[in-house]
C-alpha cells in the first residue's frame, strides 16, 4: 500500500505562527519579570489609563477621581479598550496583557503582508518579516507596558505601509488618521503623508481634489468629535498631557546640548536588532525614492518630521517610548531591503549567511536585554510607587489631600483627593510647573496635607518638610540613589 505523499505536506498559516510567537514573547517578558521580582507594569502612566478605565466600567464616569471629569487620559480609545477588562473581571493585568499580545500579533501580521507585497522574491513559508517585528524588543516591551504605544504604532504602520504599497483608498486612510488621534494627539501628523501622496500621485486636479476631499472627510469625521470630547472635559482641544509634558520638560530639555539630544534619540534605534538592517533600509529607500514611490518618500519625510517634533520638545526617556510608534515603519524599510538584497544573485552567499545569522542572534540577544530591562522597570514601579501607595492606603485618612508628582499607581489604590504636581489632573500648575516657590503657594492655597514625590524632583519643597515615610525595599535586584517619600505638608 502506497503512503500518501501529501500527508506530510502540511501548512500552518503565517498569522498562526505569528500569534504563537507573540504569545511566547509576551510570556517570556512576564516570566522574567516574575523571576526578578513580580509581574507588573514598567510605567506609572499605565495606571492612569487603568484608573480611568475602572471608573468607566464601574461607575460610568470619565474621571480619574470620581465626580471630577478630566482630560488626563492621552489615549481615550486605549482607555476604553482597557475598561473591557474591568467589565469581564480580567483587569488590571490579564486583559491588559491580552490586549498587548493582540496588538503585537496584528502589527506582525500587517508587517508580514506588507513585506510580501513589496518584495516579490519573498516566498518563504516561515514569516520571517513578521517574526522580526514580534521579537524586536522595543515592540515586545511596548506590548507588556500596558500603554497605548503599540496600538499607535500599528495605526501609523497601517497608513504608511498602505501608501508605500500604492493604496489610493483615501477615505479609509483619512479615517485611520482620524482614529489615530484618539490614541495619541500626534496622530495628526499622518495627514501630511496622505495629502503629500495624493498631490503627487494623482494625474489631474480633479482627481487630486477628490482625493483631498475623501481624506479630509474621513479624518474630520473622527477628529472633530475628538476635539469636542476634550473641550467638554477640560475647555481645551487637546488632553491635559499635551500641555503638561511640554511644560514639565521645557526647561530641562532647553539646557541639554544638541549632541546629548542626538545621542538620546539615536539610542532607541541603535540599541536594537535594527542596527544590522540599516544597510537594507538605506538601499531600499534609495531604490524606491528613485522609482518615484511617493509613499516611500512620504514615509521618510514623516519619520524625520515626527521624530523631529519630539526632539525639539521632549527627552527620549523610558527607552524612547514617545518615538517607538515610528519604529515599525523604520523596521519595514530595513526588512524589505534585507529580503531584497539577500535574495539577489549579486550578493555573496557567505555575506548573506553571516547577515542572516547576525540578525537572528542580535534579535534574540536583545530580547533577553529587553526582558531584563522590563523586569527592572517593573521593580522600580513596584518598589517605589506601589509600596508608597499601599502605605498611604493603610496609614493616611481617606480625606487627606495629597500633592503627588506620579499619580498613576497612587491614584489607582487610594481614594484621596489629589493635586497633581505634573499638571495632568491639575492643569492649573502647568504655567509654573518648575517654579517651586509658586508651587508651594499653590499647595497652601489648596489645603494640601501631604506631599508625595522623589526628593530631587522638588529639592526646595522637600527640604522644608518632615518625611513621614520613605519607600524602597531591603532586598531586590537594584539599588536607587533615592526613594519616593511622603512629606507632611501641614
Coordinates of C-alpha atoms in Angstrom, one line a residue:
X1 CA 0.0 0.0 0.0
X2 CA 1.4 3.3 -1.1
X3 CA 1.9 6.0 1.5
X4 CA 0.0 9.2 0.7
X5 CA 2.8 11.6 -0.2
X6 CA 0.6 14.6 0.6
X7 CA 0.1 13.6 4.2
X8 CA 3.3 15.3 5.2
X9 CA 2.5 18.4 3.0
X10 CA 1.0 20.3 5.9
X11 CA 0.9 24.1 6.1
X12 CA 0.4 26.5 9.1
X13 CA -1.0 29.9 8.3
X14 CA 1.6 32.7 8.9
X15 CA -0.8 34.6 11.2
X16 CA -1.0 31.5 13.4
X17 CA 2.8 31.3 13.6
X18 CA 3.0 35.0 14.4
X19 CA 0.2 34.8 17.1
X20 CA 2.0 31.9 18.8
X21 CA 5.4 33.7 18.6
X22 CA 3.9 36.9 20.0
X23 CA 2.4 34.9 22.9
X24 CA 5.8 33.3 23.6
X25 CA 7.4 36.8 23.5
X26 CA 4.9 38.3 25.9
X27 CA 5.0 35.3 28.3
X28 CA 8.8 35.4 28.3
X29 CA 8.8 39.0 29.4
X30 CA 6.3 38.3 32.1
X31 CA 8.2 35.2 33.4
X32 CA 11.5 37.1 33.6
X33 CA 9.6 39.9 35.4
X34 CA 8.2 37.4 37.9
X35 CA 11.6 35.8 38.4
X36 CA 13.4 39.1 39.0
X37 CA 10.6 40.5 41.3
X38 CA 7.0 40.2 40.3
X39 CA 4.7 40.7 37.4
X40 CA 3.6 44.3 36.9
X41 CA 3.8 47.3 34.5
X42 CA 7.0 49.2 33.8
X43 CA 5.4 52.6 33.8
X44 CA 3.4 54.7 36.3
X45 CA 1.4 56.1 33.4
X46 CA -0.2 52.7 32.7
X47 CA -2.1 53.1 36.0
X48 CA -3.5 56.4 34.9
X49 CA -5.2 54.7 32.0
X50 CA -6.3 51.8 34.3
X51 CA -7.9 54.2 36.8
X52 CA -9.9 55.9 34.1
X53 CA -10.8 52.5 32.7
X54 CA -12.0 51.3 36.1
X55 CA -14.1 54.3 36.7
X56 CA -15.7 54.0 33.2
X57 CA -16.6 50.3 33.8
X58 CA -17.7 50.5 37.4
X59 CA -19.2 54.0 37.6
X60 CA -19.8 55.2 34.0
X61 CA -17.7 58.2 34.6
X62 CA -14.8 59.6 32.5
X63 CA -12.8 60.7 35.5
X64 CA -9.6 59.9 37.4
X65 CA -11.3 61.0 40.6
X66 CA -15.0 60.1 40.8
X67 CA -17.1 63.2 40.4
X68 CA -14.3 65.2 38.7
X69 CA -14.4 65.0 34.9
X70 CA -10.9 65.4 33.5
X71 CA -8.9 65.1 30.2
X72 CA -6.0 63.3 31.8
X73 CA -6.0 60.3 29.5
X74 CA -3.9 60.9 26.4
X75 CA -5.4 57.8 24.7
X76 CA -9.2 57.7 25.1
X77 CA -9.5 54.7 22.7
X78 CA -6.9 52.7 24.6
X79 CA -8.6 53.6 27.9
X80 CA -12.0 52.3 26.6
X81 CA -10.4 49.1 25.4
X82 CA -8.8 48.7 28.9
X83 CA -12.2 49.2 30.5
X84 CA -13.5 46.0 29.0
X85 CA -11.1 44.1 31.3
X86 CA -13.0 45.6 34.3
X87 CA -16.3 44.6 32.8
X88 CA -15.3 41.0 32.4
X89 CA -13.2 40.7 35.6
X90 CA -9.8 40.3 34.0
X91 CA -8.3 43.7 34.9
X92 CA -5.9 45.1 35.6
X93 CA -3.3 42.5 34.5
X94 CA -4.7 39.7 32.4
X95 CA -6.8 41.7 30.0
X96 CA -4.1 44.4 29.6
X97 CA -1.5 41.8 28.6
X98 CA -4.0 40.1 26.3
X99 CA -4.6 43.4 24.5
X100 CA -0.8 43.9 24.2
X101 CA -0.4 40.4 22.7
X102 CA -3.3 41.0 20.2
X103 CA -1.9 44.3 19.0
X104 CA 1.6 42.8 18.7
X105 CA 0.2 40.0 16.6
X106 CA -1.8 42.4 14.4
X107 CA 1.3 44.5 13.8
X108 CA 3.4 41.5 12.9
X109 CA 0.7 40.2 10.5
X110 CA 0.5 43.6 8.8
X111 CA 4.3 43.7 8.6
X112 CA 4.4 40.2 7.0
X113 CA 1.7 41.1 4.5
X114 CA 3.4 44.4 3.6
X115 CA 6.8 42.7 3.1
X116 CA 5.3 40.1 0.8
X117 CA 3.6 42.9 -1.3
X118 CA 6.8 44.9 -1.5
X119 CA 9.3 42.1 -2.1
X120 CA 8.3 39.8 -5.0
X121 CA 11.0 37.3 -4.2
X122 CA 9.9 36.8 -0.6
X123 CA 8.0 33.4 -0.8
X124 CA 9.2 31.7 2.4
X125 CA 6.7 29.7 4.4
X126 CA 8.2 30.9 7.5
X127 CA 7.0 34.5 8.2
X128 CA 10.5 35.9 8.9
X129 CA 9.4 39.6 8.5
X130 CA 6.6 39.3 10.9
X131 CA 8.8 37.4 13.4
X132 CA 11.3 40.2 13.4
X133 CA 8.5 42.6 14.5
X134 CA 7.4 40.2 17.2
X135 CA 10.9 39.9 18.7
X136 CA 12.1 43.4 18.2
X137 CA 12.5 44.2 21.8
X138 CA 11.1 47.8 21.8
X139 CA 7.9 46.4 20.4
X140 CA 7.7 43.4 22.8
X141 CA 8.3 45.8 25.7
X142 CA 5.5 48.0 24.5
X143 CA 3.2 45.0 24.3
X144 CA 3.7 44.4 28.0
X145 CA 3.8 48.0 29.1
X146 CA 0.0 48.4 29.3
X147 CA 0.4 51.7 27.3
X148 CA -1.2 52.8 24.0
X149 CA 2.3 52.9 22.3
X150 CA 2.0 49.8 20.2
X151 CA -1.6 50.5 19.1
X152 CA -0.5 53.9 17.9
X153 CA 2.4 52.3 16.1
X154 CA 0.0 49.8 14.4
X155 CA -2.2 52.6 13.1
X156 CA 0.8 54.6 11.8
X157 CA 2.2 51.5 10.2
X158 CA -1.1 50.7 8.5
X159 CA -1.4 54.1 6.9
X160 CA 2.3 54.4 5.8
X161 CA 2.6 50.9 4.6
X162 CA -0.6 51.3 2.6
X163 CA 0.8 54.5 0.9
X164 CA 4.1 52.7 0.2
X165 CA 2.1 49.9 -1.4
X166 CA 0.4 52.5 -3.6
X167 CA -3.0 52.3 -2.0
X168 CA -5.3 55.1 -3.0
X169 CA -8.2 54.4 -0.6
X170 CA -8.2 58.0 0.7
X171 CA -11.4 57.8 2.7
X172 CA -10.1 54.8 4.6
X173 CA -6.7 56.4 5.1
X174 CA -8.3 59.5 6.4
X175 CA -10.4 57.5 8.8
X176 CA -7.3 55.8 10.1
X177 CA -5.6 59.2 10.5
X178 CA -8.6 60.4 12.4
X179 CA -8.7 57.3 14.6
X180 CA -5.0 57.7 15.5
X181 CA -5.7 61.0 17.4
X182 CA -7.9 59.0 19.7
X183 CA -4.8 57.0 20.6
X184 CA -2.3 59.9 20.7
X185 CA -2.6 63.6 19.6
X186 CA 0.4 63.3 17.4
X187 CA -1.6 61.1 15.0
X188 CA -2.4 64.5 13.4
X189 CA 0.9 64.1 11.6
X190 CA -0.5 61.3 9.5
X191 CA -2.5 63.8 7.4
X192 CA 0.8 65.1 5.9
X193 CA 1.9 61.9 4.1
X194 CA -1.6 61.1 2.9
X195 CA -2.0 64.6 1.3
X196 CA 1.5 64.5 0.0
X197 CA 0.9 61.3 -1.9
X198 CA -2.5 62.5 -3.1
X199 CA -1.0 65.7 -4.6
X200 CA 2.0 63.9 -6.3
X201 CA 0.5 60.6 -7.5
X202 CA -2.9 61.7 -8.9
X203 CA -2.7 62.7 -12.6
X204 CA -5.2 65.6 -12.7
X205 CA -6.5 68.4 -10.5
X206 CA -9.9 66.8 -10.4
X207 CA -8.5 63.5 -9.0
X208 CA -6.4 65.5 -6.6
X209 CA -9.4 67.4 -5.3
X210 CA -11.4 64.2 -4.9
X211 CA -8.5 62.6 -3.0
X212 CA -8.2 65.6 -0.7
X213 CA -11.9 65.7 -0.1
X214 CA -12.1 62.0 0.8
X215 CA -9.1 62.2 3.1
X216 CA -10.4 65.3 4.9
X217 CA -13.9 63.8 5.2
X218 CA -12.6 60.6 6.7
X219 CA -10.2 62.4 9.0
X220 CA -12.7 65.1 10.1
X221 CA -15.4 62.7 10.9
X222 CA -13.3 61.4 13.8
X223 CA -11.1 64.4 14.6
X224 CA -13.9 66.8 15.2
X225 CA -15.6 64.6 17.8
X226 CA -12.2 64.2 19.5
X227 CA -11.9 68.0 19.8
X228 CA -15.4 68.3 21.2
X229 CA -14.7 65.4 23.6
X230 CA -11.7 67.2 25.1
X231 CA -13.4 70.6 25.1
X232 CA -16.3 69.1 27.1
X233 CA -13.8 67.7 29.7
X234 CA -11.3 70.5 30.1
X235 CA -12.2 73.5 27.9
X236 CA -9.0 72.7 25.8
X237 CA -9.0 71.0 22.4
X238 CA -6.2 68.6 23.5
X239 CA -5.8 66.3 26.5
X240 CA -4.0 67.8 29.6
X241 CA -0.9 65.7 29.0
X242 CA -0.4 67.5 25.6
X243 CA 0.3 70.7 27.5
X244 CA 1.7 69.4 30.8
X245 CA 4.5 67.3 29.4
X246 CA 5.9 70.2 27.4
X247 CA 5.7 72.5 30.4
X248 CA 7.4 69.9 32.6
X249 CA 10.3 69.2 30.4
X250 CA 10.7 72.5 28.6
X251 CA 13.3 74.0 30.9
X252 CA 15.2 70.7 31.3
X253 CA 15.3 70.0 27.6
X254 CA 16.4 73.5 26.8
X255 CA 19.5 73.0 29.0
X256 CA 20.7 69.9 27.0
X257 CA 23.3 70.2 24.3
X258 CA 22.5 69.2 20.7
X259 CA 24.9 66.3 20.9
X260 CA 23.2 65.0 24.0
X261 CA 19.8 65.3 22.4
X262 CA 21.0 63.5 19.2
X263 CA 22.6 60.7 21.3
X264 CA 19.3 60.2 23.3
X265 CA 17.3 59.9 20.2
X266 CA 19.7 57.7 18.3
X267 CA 19.9 55.2 21.2
X268 CA 16.5 53.6 20.7
X269 CA 17.3 53.0 17.0
X270 CA 20.9 51.7 17.5
X271 CA 20.3 49.6 20.7
X272 CA 18.1 47.1 18.8
X273 CA 18.5 44.4 16.1
X274 CA 17.6 47.1 13.5
X275 CA 21.2 48.1 13.7
X276 CA 22.2 45.3 11.3
X277 CA 19.3 46.2 8.9
X278 CA 20.4 49.8 8.4
X279 CA 22.2 48.9 5.1
X280 CA 19.0 47.3 3.8
X281 CA 16.9 50.3 4.8
X282 CA 19.2 52.7 3.0
X283 CA 19.3 50.5 -0.1
X284 CA 15.5 50.1 -0.2
X285 CA 14.8 53.8 0.4
X286 CA 17.2 54.9 -2.4
X287 CA 15.8 52.4 -4.8
X288 CA 12.1 53.4 -4.1
X289 CA 12.6 57.1 -4.0
X290 CA 14.4 56.9 -7.3
X291 CA 11.5 54.9 -8.7
X292 CA 9.2 57.8 -7.5
X293 CA 7.4 55.7 -5.0
X294 CA 5.8 58.7 -3.4
X295 CA 4.5 56.6 -0.4
X296 CA 8.1 55.6 0.4
X297 CA 9.3 59.3 0.2
X298 CA 6.3 60.4 2.3
X299 CA 7.1 57.8 5.0
X300 CA 10.7 59.0 5.1
X301 CA 9.7 62.7 5.4
X302 CA 7.1 61.8 8.0
X303 CA 9.6 59.7 10.1
X304 CA 12.1 62.6 10.4
X305 CA 9.3 65.1 11.0
X306 CA 7.7 63.0 13.7
X307 CA 11.0 62.3 15.5
X308 CA 11.9 66.0 15.0
X309 CA 8.8 67.2 16.8
X310 CA 9.7 65.2 19.9
X311 CA 13.4 66.0 19.5
X312 CA 12.6 69.7 20.0
X313 CA 10.1 69.2 22.8
X314 CA 10.8 66.2 25.0
X315 CA 13.7 64.0 26.1
X316 CA 13.8 60.4 24.7
X317 CA 13.4 58.9 28.1
X318 CA 12.0 55.4 29.1
X319 CA 13.6 53.7 26.1
X320 CA 12.4 56.4 23.7
X321 CA 8.8 55.4 24.2
X322 CA 7.4 58.5 22.5
X323 CA 9.1 57.6 19.2
X324 CA 8.6 53.9 19.5
X325 CA 5.4 54.2 17.3
X326 CA 7.6 55.4 14.5
X327 CA 9.9 52.4 14.7
X328 CA 7.7 49.9 12.8
X329 CA 7.9 51.8 9.6
X330 CA 11.7 52.1 10.0
X331 CA 11.8 48.3 10.5
X332 CA 9.7 47.8 7.3
X333 CA 12.4 49.6 5.3
X334 CA 15.1 47.5 6.8
X335 CA 13.3 44.2 6.5
X336 CA 12.3 44.9 2.8
X337 CA 15.8 45.9 1.9
X338 CA 17.3 42.9 3.7
X339 CA 14.9 40.5 1.9
X340 CA 15.7 42.0 -1.5
X341 CA 19.5 42.1 -1.0
X342 CA 19.7 38.6 0.4
X343 CA 17.6 37.2 -2.5
X344 CA 19.8 39.0 -5.1
X345 CA 22.0 36.8 -7.2
X346 CA 24.7 39.5 -7.0
X347 CA 25.0 39.2 -3.2
X348 CA 27.8 36.9 -2.0
X349 CA 26.3 33.8 -0.3
X350 CA 28.7 34.0 2.6
X351 CA 27.7 37.6 3.2
X352 CA 24.1 36.6 3.1
X353 CA 24.6 33.8 5.6
X354 CA 26.5 36.0 8.0
X355 CA 24.0 38.8 7.7
X356 CA 21.1 36.4 8.3
X357 CA 22.8 34.8 11.3
X358 CA 23.8 38.2 12.8
X359 CA 20.2 39.4 12.5
X360 CA 18.8 36.4 14.3
X361 CA 21.4 36.4 17.0
X362 CA 21.1 40.1 17.7
X363 CA 17.3 39.8 17.8
X364 CA 17.5 37.0 20.4
X365 CA 20.2 38.8 22.5
X366 CA 18.1 42.0 22.6
X367 CA 15.1 40.0 23.7
X368 CA 17.0 39.0 26.8
X369 CA 18.2 42.5 27.3
X370 CA 14.7 43.9 26.9
X371 CA 13.1 41.3 29.2
X372 CA 15.6 42.1 31.9
X373 CA 15.1 45.9 31.4
X374 CA 11.3 45.4 31.6
X375 CA 11.8 43.5 34.9
X376 CA 13.9 46.3 36.3
X377 CA 11.3 48.9 35.2
X378 CA 8.6 46.9 36.9
X379 CA 10.8 46.7 40.1
X380 CA 11.1 50.4 40.1
X381 CA 7.4 51.0 39.9
X382 CA 6.5 48.3 42.4
X383 CA 9.2 49.0 45.0
X384 CA 8.6 52.8 44.9
X385 CA 5.1 53.7 43.7
X386 CA 3.2 50.7 44.8
X387 CA 4.9 50.4 48.2
X388 CA 4.1 54.1 48.8
X389 CA 0.5 53.8 47.6
X390 CA -0.1 50.8 49.9
X391 CA 1.5 52.7 52.9
X392 CA -0.8 55.7 52.2
X393 CA -3.8 53.4 52.0
X394 CA -3.0 51.9 55.4
X395 CA -1.8 55.0 57.3
X396 CA -3.4 58.2 56.0
X397 CA -7.1 59.1 56.3
X398 CA -9.1 59.0 53.1
X399 CA -9.9 62.7 53.1
X400 CA -6.2 63.7 53.5
X401 CA -5.3 66.0 50.5
X402 CA -2.2 64.7 48.7
X403 CA 0.1 66.6 46.3
X404 CA 1.7 64.0 44.1
X405 CA 4.1 64.0 41.1
X406 CA 3.4 60.4 39.9
X407 CA -0.3 59.9 40.2
X408 CA -0.8 56.6 38.4
X409 CA -0.3 53.8 41.0
X410 CA -1.3 56.0 43.9
X411 CA -4.5 57.2 42.2
X412 CA -5.4 53.6 41.5
X413 CA -5.0 52.3 45.0
X414 CA -6.2 55.3 47.2
X415 CA -9.3 57.4 47.1
X416 CA -7.8 60.6 48.4
X417 CA -8.2 64.0 46.7
X418 CA -5.2 64.8 44.7
X419 CA -3.2 67.8 43.5
X420 CA -1.2 66.6 40.5
X421 CA 2.2 68.3 40.5
X422 CA 2.8 67.2 36.9
X423 CA -0.2 69.0 35.6
X424 CA -2.2 66.1 34.2
X425 CA -5.1 66.2 36.6
X426 CA -4.4 69.8 37.7
X427 CA -3.6 71.7 34.5
X428 CA -3.6 75.0 36.5
X429 CA 0.0 74.2 37.7
X430 CA 1.4 73.9 34.1
X431 CA 2.4 77.6 33.8
X432 CA 4.6 77.4 36.9
X433 CA 5.4 73.6 37.0
X434 CA 9.1 74.2 37.7
X435 CA 8.7 77.2 40.0
X436 CA 8.9 75.7 43.5
X437 CA 8.0 79.0 45.2
X438 CA 4.8 79.3 43.3
X439 CA 4.1 75.6 43.7
X440 CA 4.3 76.0 47.5
X441 CA 1.8 78.8 47.4
X442 CA -0.5 76.7 45.2
X443 CA -0.3 73.7 47.6
X444 CA -1.0 76.0 50.6
X445 CA -4.0 77.6 48.8
X446 CA -5.4 74.1 48.1
X447 CA -5.1 72.9 51.7
X448 CA -2.6 70.1 50.9
X449 CA -1.9 67.8 53.8
X450 CA 1.0 65.6 52.4
X451 CA 3.5 65.9 49.5
X452 CA 4.5 62.6 47.8
X453 CA 7.5 62.7 45.5
X454 CA 11.1 61.9 44.9
X455 CA 13.3 64.5 46.8
X456 CA 15.3 65.5 43.7
X457 CA 12.1 66.5 41.8
X458 CA 11.4 69.3 44.2
X459 CA 14.5 69.9 46.4
X460 CA 13.3 73.1 47.9
X461 CA 9.8 71.9 48.8
X462 CA 11.1 68.6 50.3
X463 CA 13.9 70.2 52.3
X464 CA 11.4 72.3 54.3
X465 CA 9.1 69.5 55.4
X466 CA 9.3 66.4 57.5
X467 CA 9.4 63.0 55.8
X468 CA 7.0 60.5 57.4
X469 CA 7.6 57.6 55.1
X470 CA 10.4 56.5 52.7
X471 CA 9.8 53.7 50.1
X472 CA 12.3 51.1 49.0
X473 CA 12.9 47.5 49.8
X474 CA 15.7 45.9 51.8
X475 CA 16.4 43.4 49.1
X476 CA 15.9 43.5 45.4
X477 CA 17.8 43.4 42.1
X478 CA 18.5 47.2 42.1
X479 CA 19.5 50.0 44.4
X480 CA 18.4 53.5 43.7
X481 CA 20.1 56.8 44.6
X482 CA 16.9 58.0 46.3
X483 CA 13.4 56.7 47.2
X484 CA 9.9 58.1 46.9
X485 CA 8.9 59.8 50.2
X486 CA 5.8 61.1 51.9
X487 CA 6.2 64.5 53.5
X488 CA 3.9 66.2 56.0
X489 CA 2.9 69.4 54.4
X490 CA 0.9 70.9 57.2

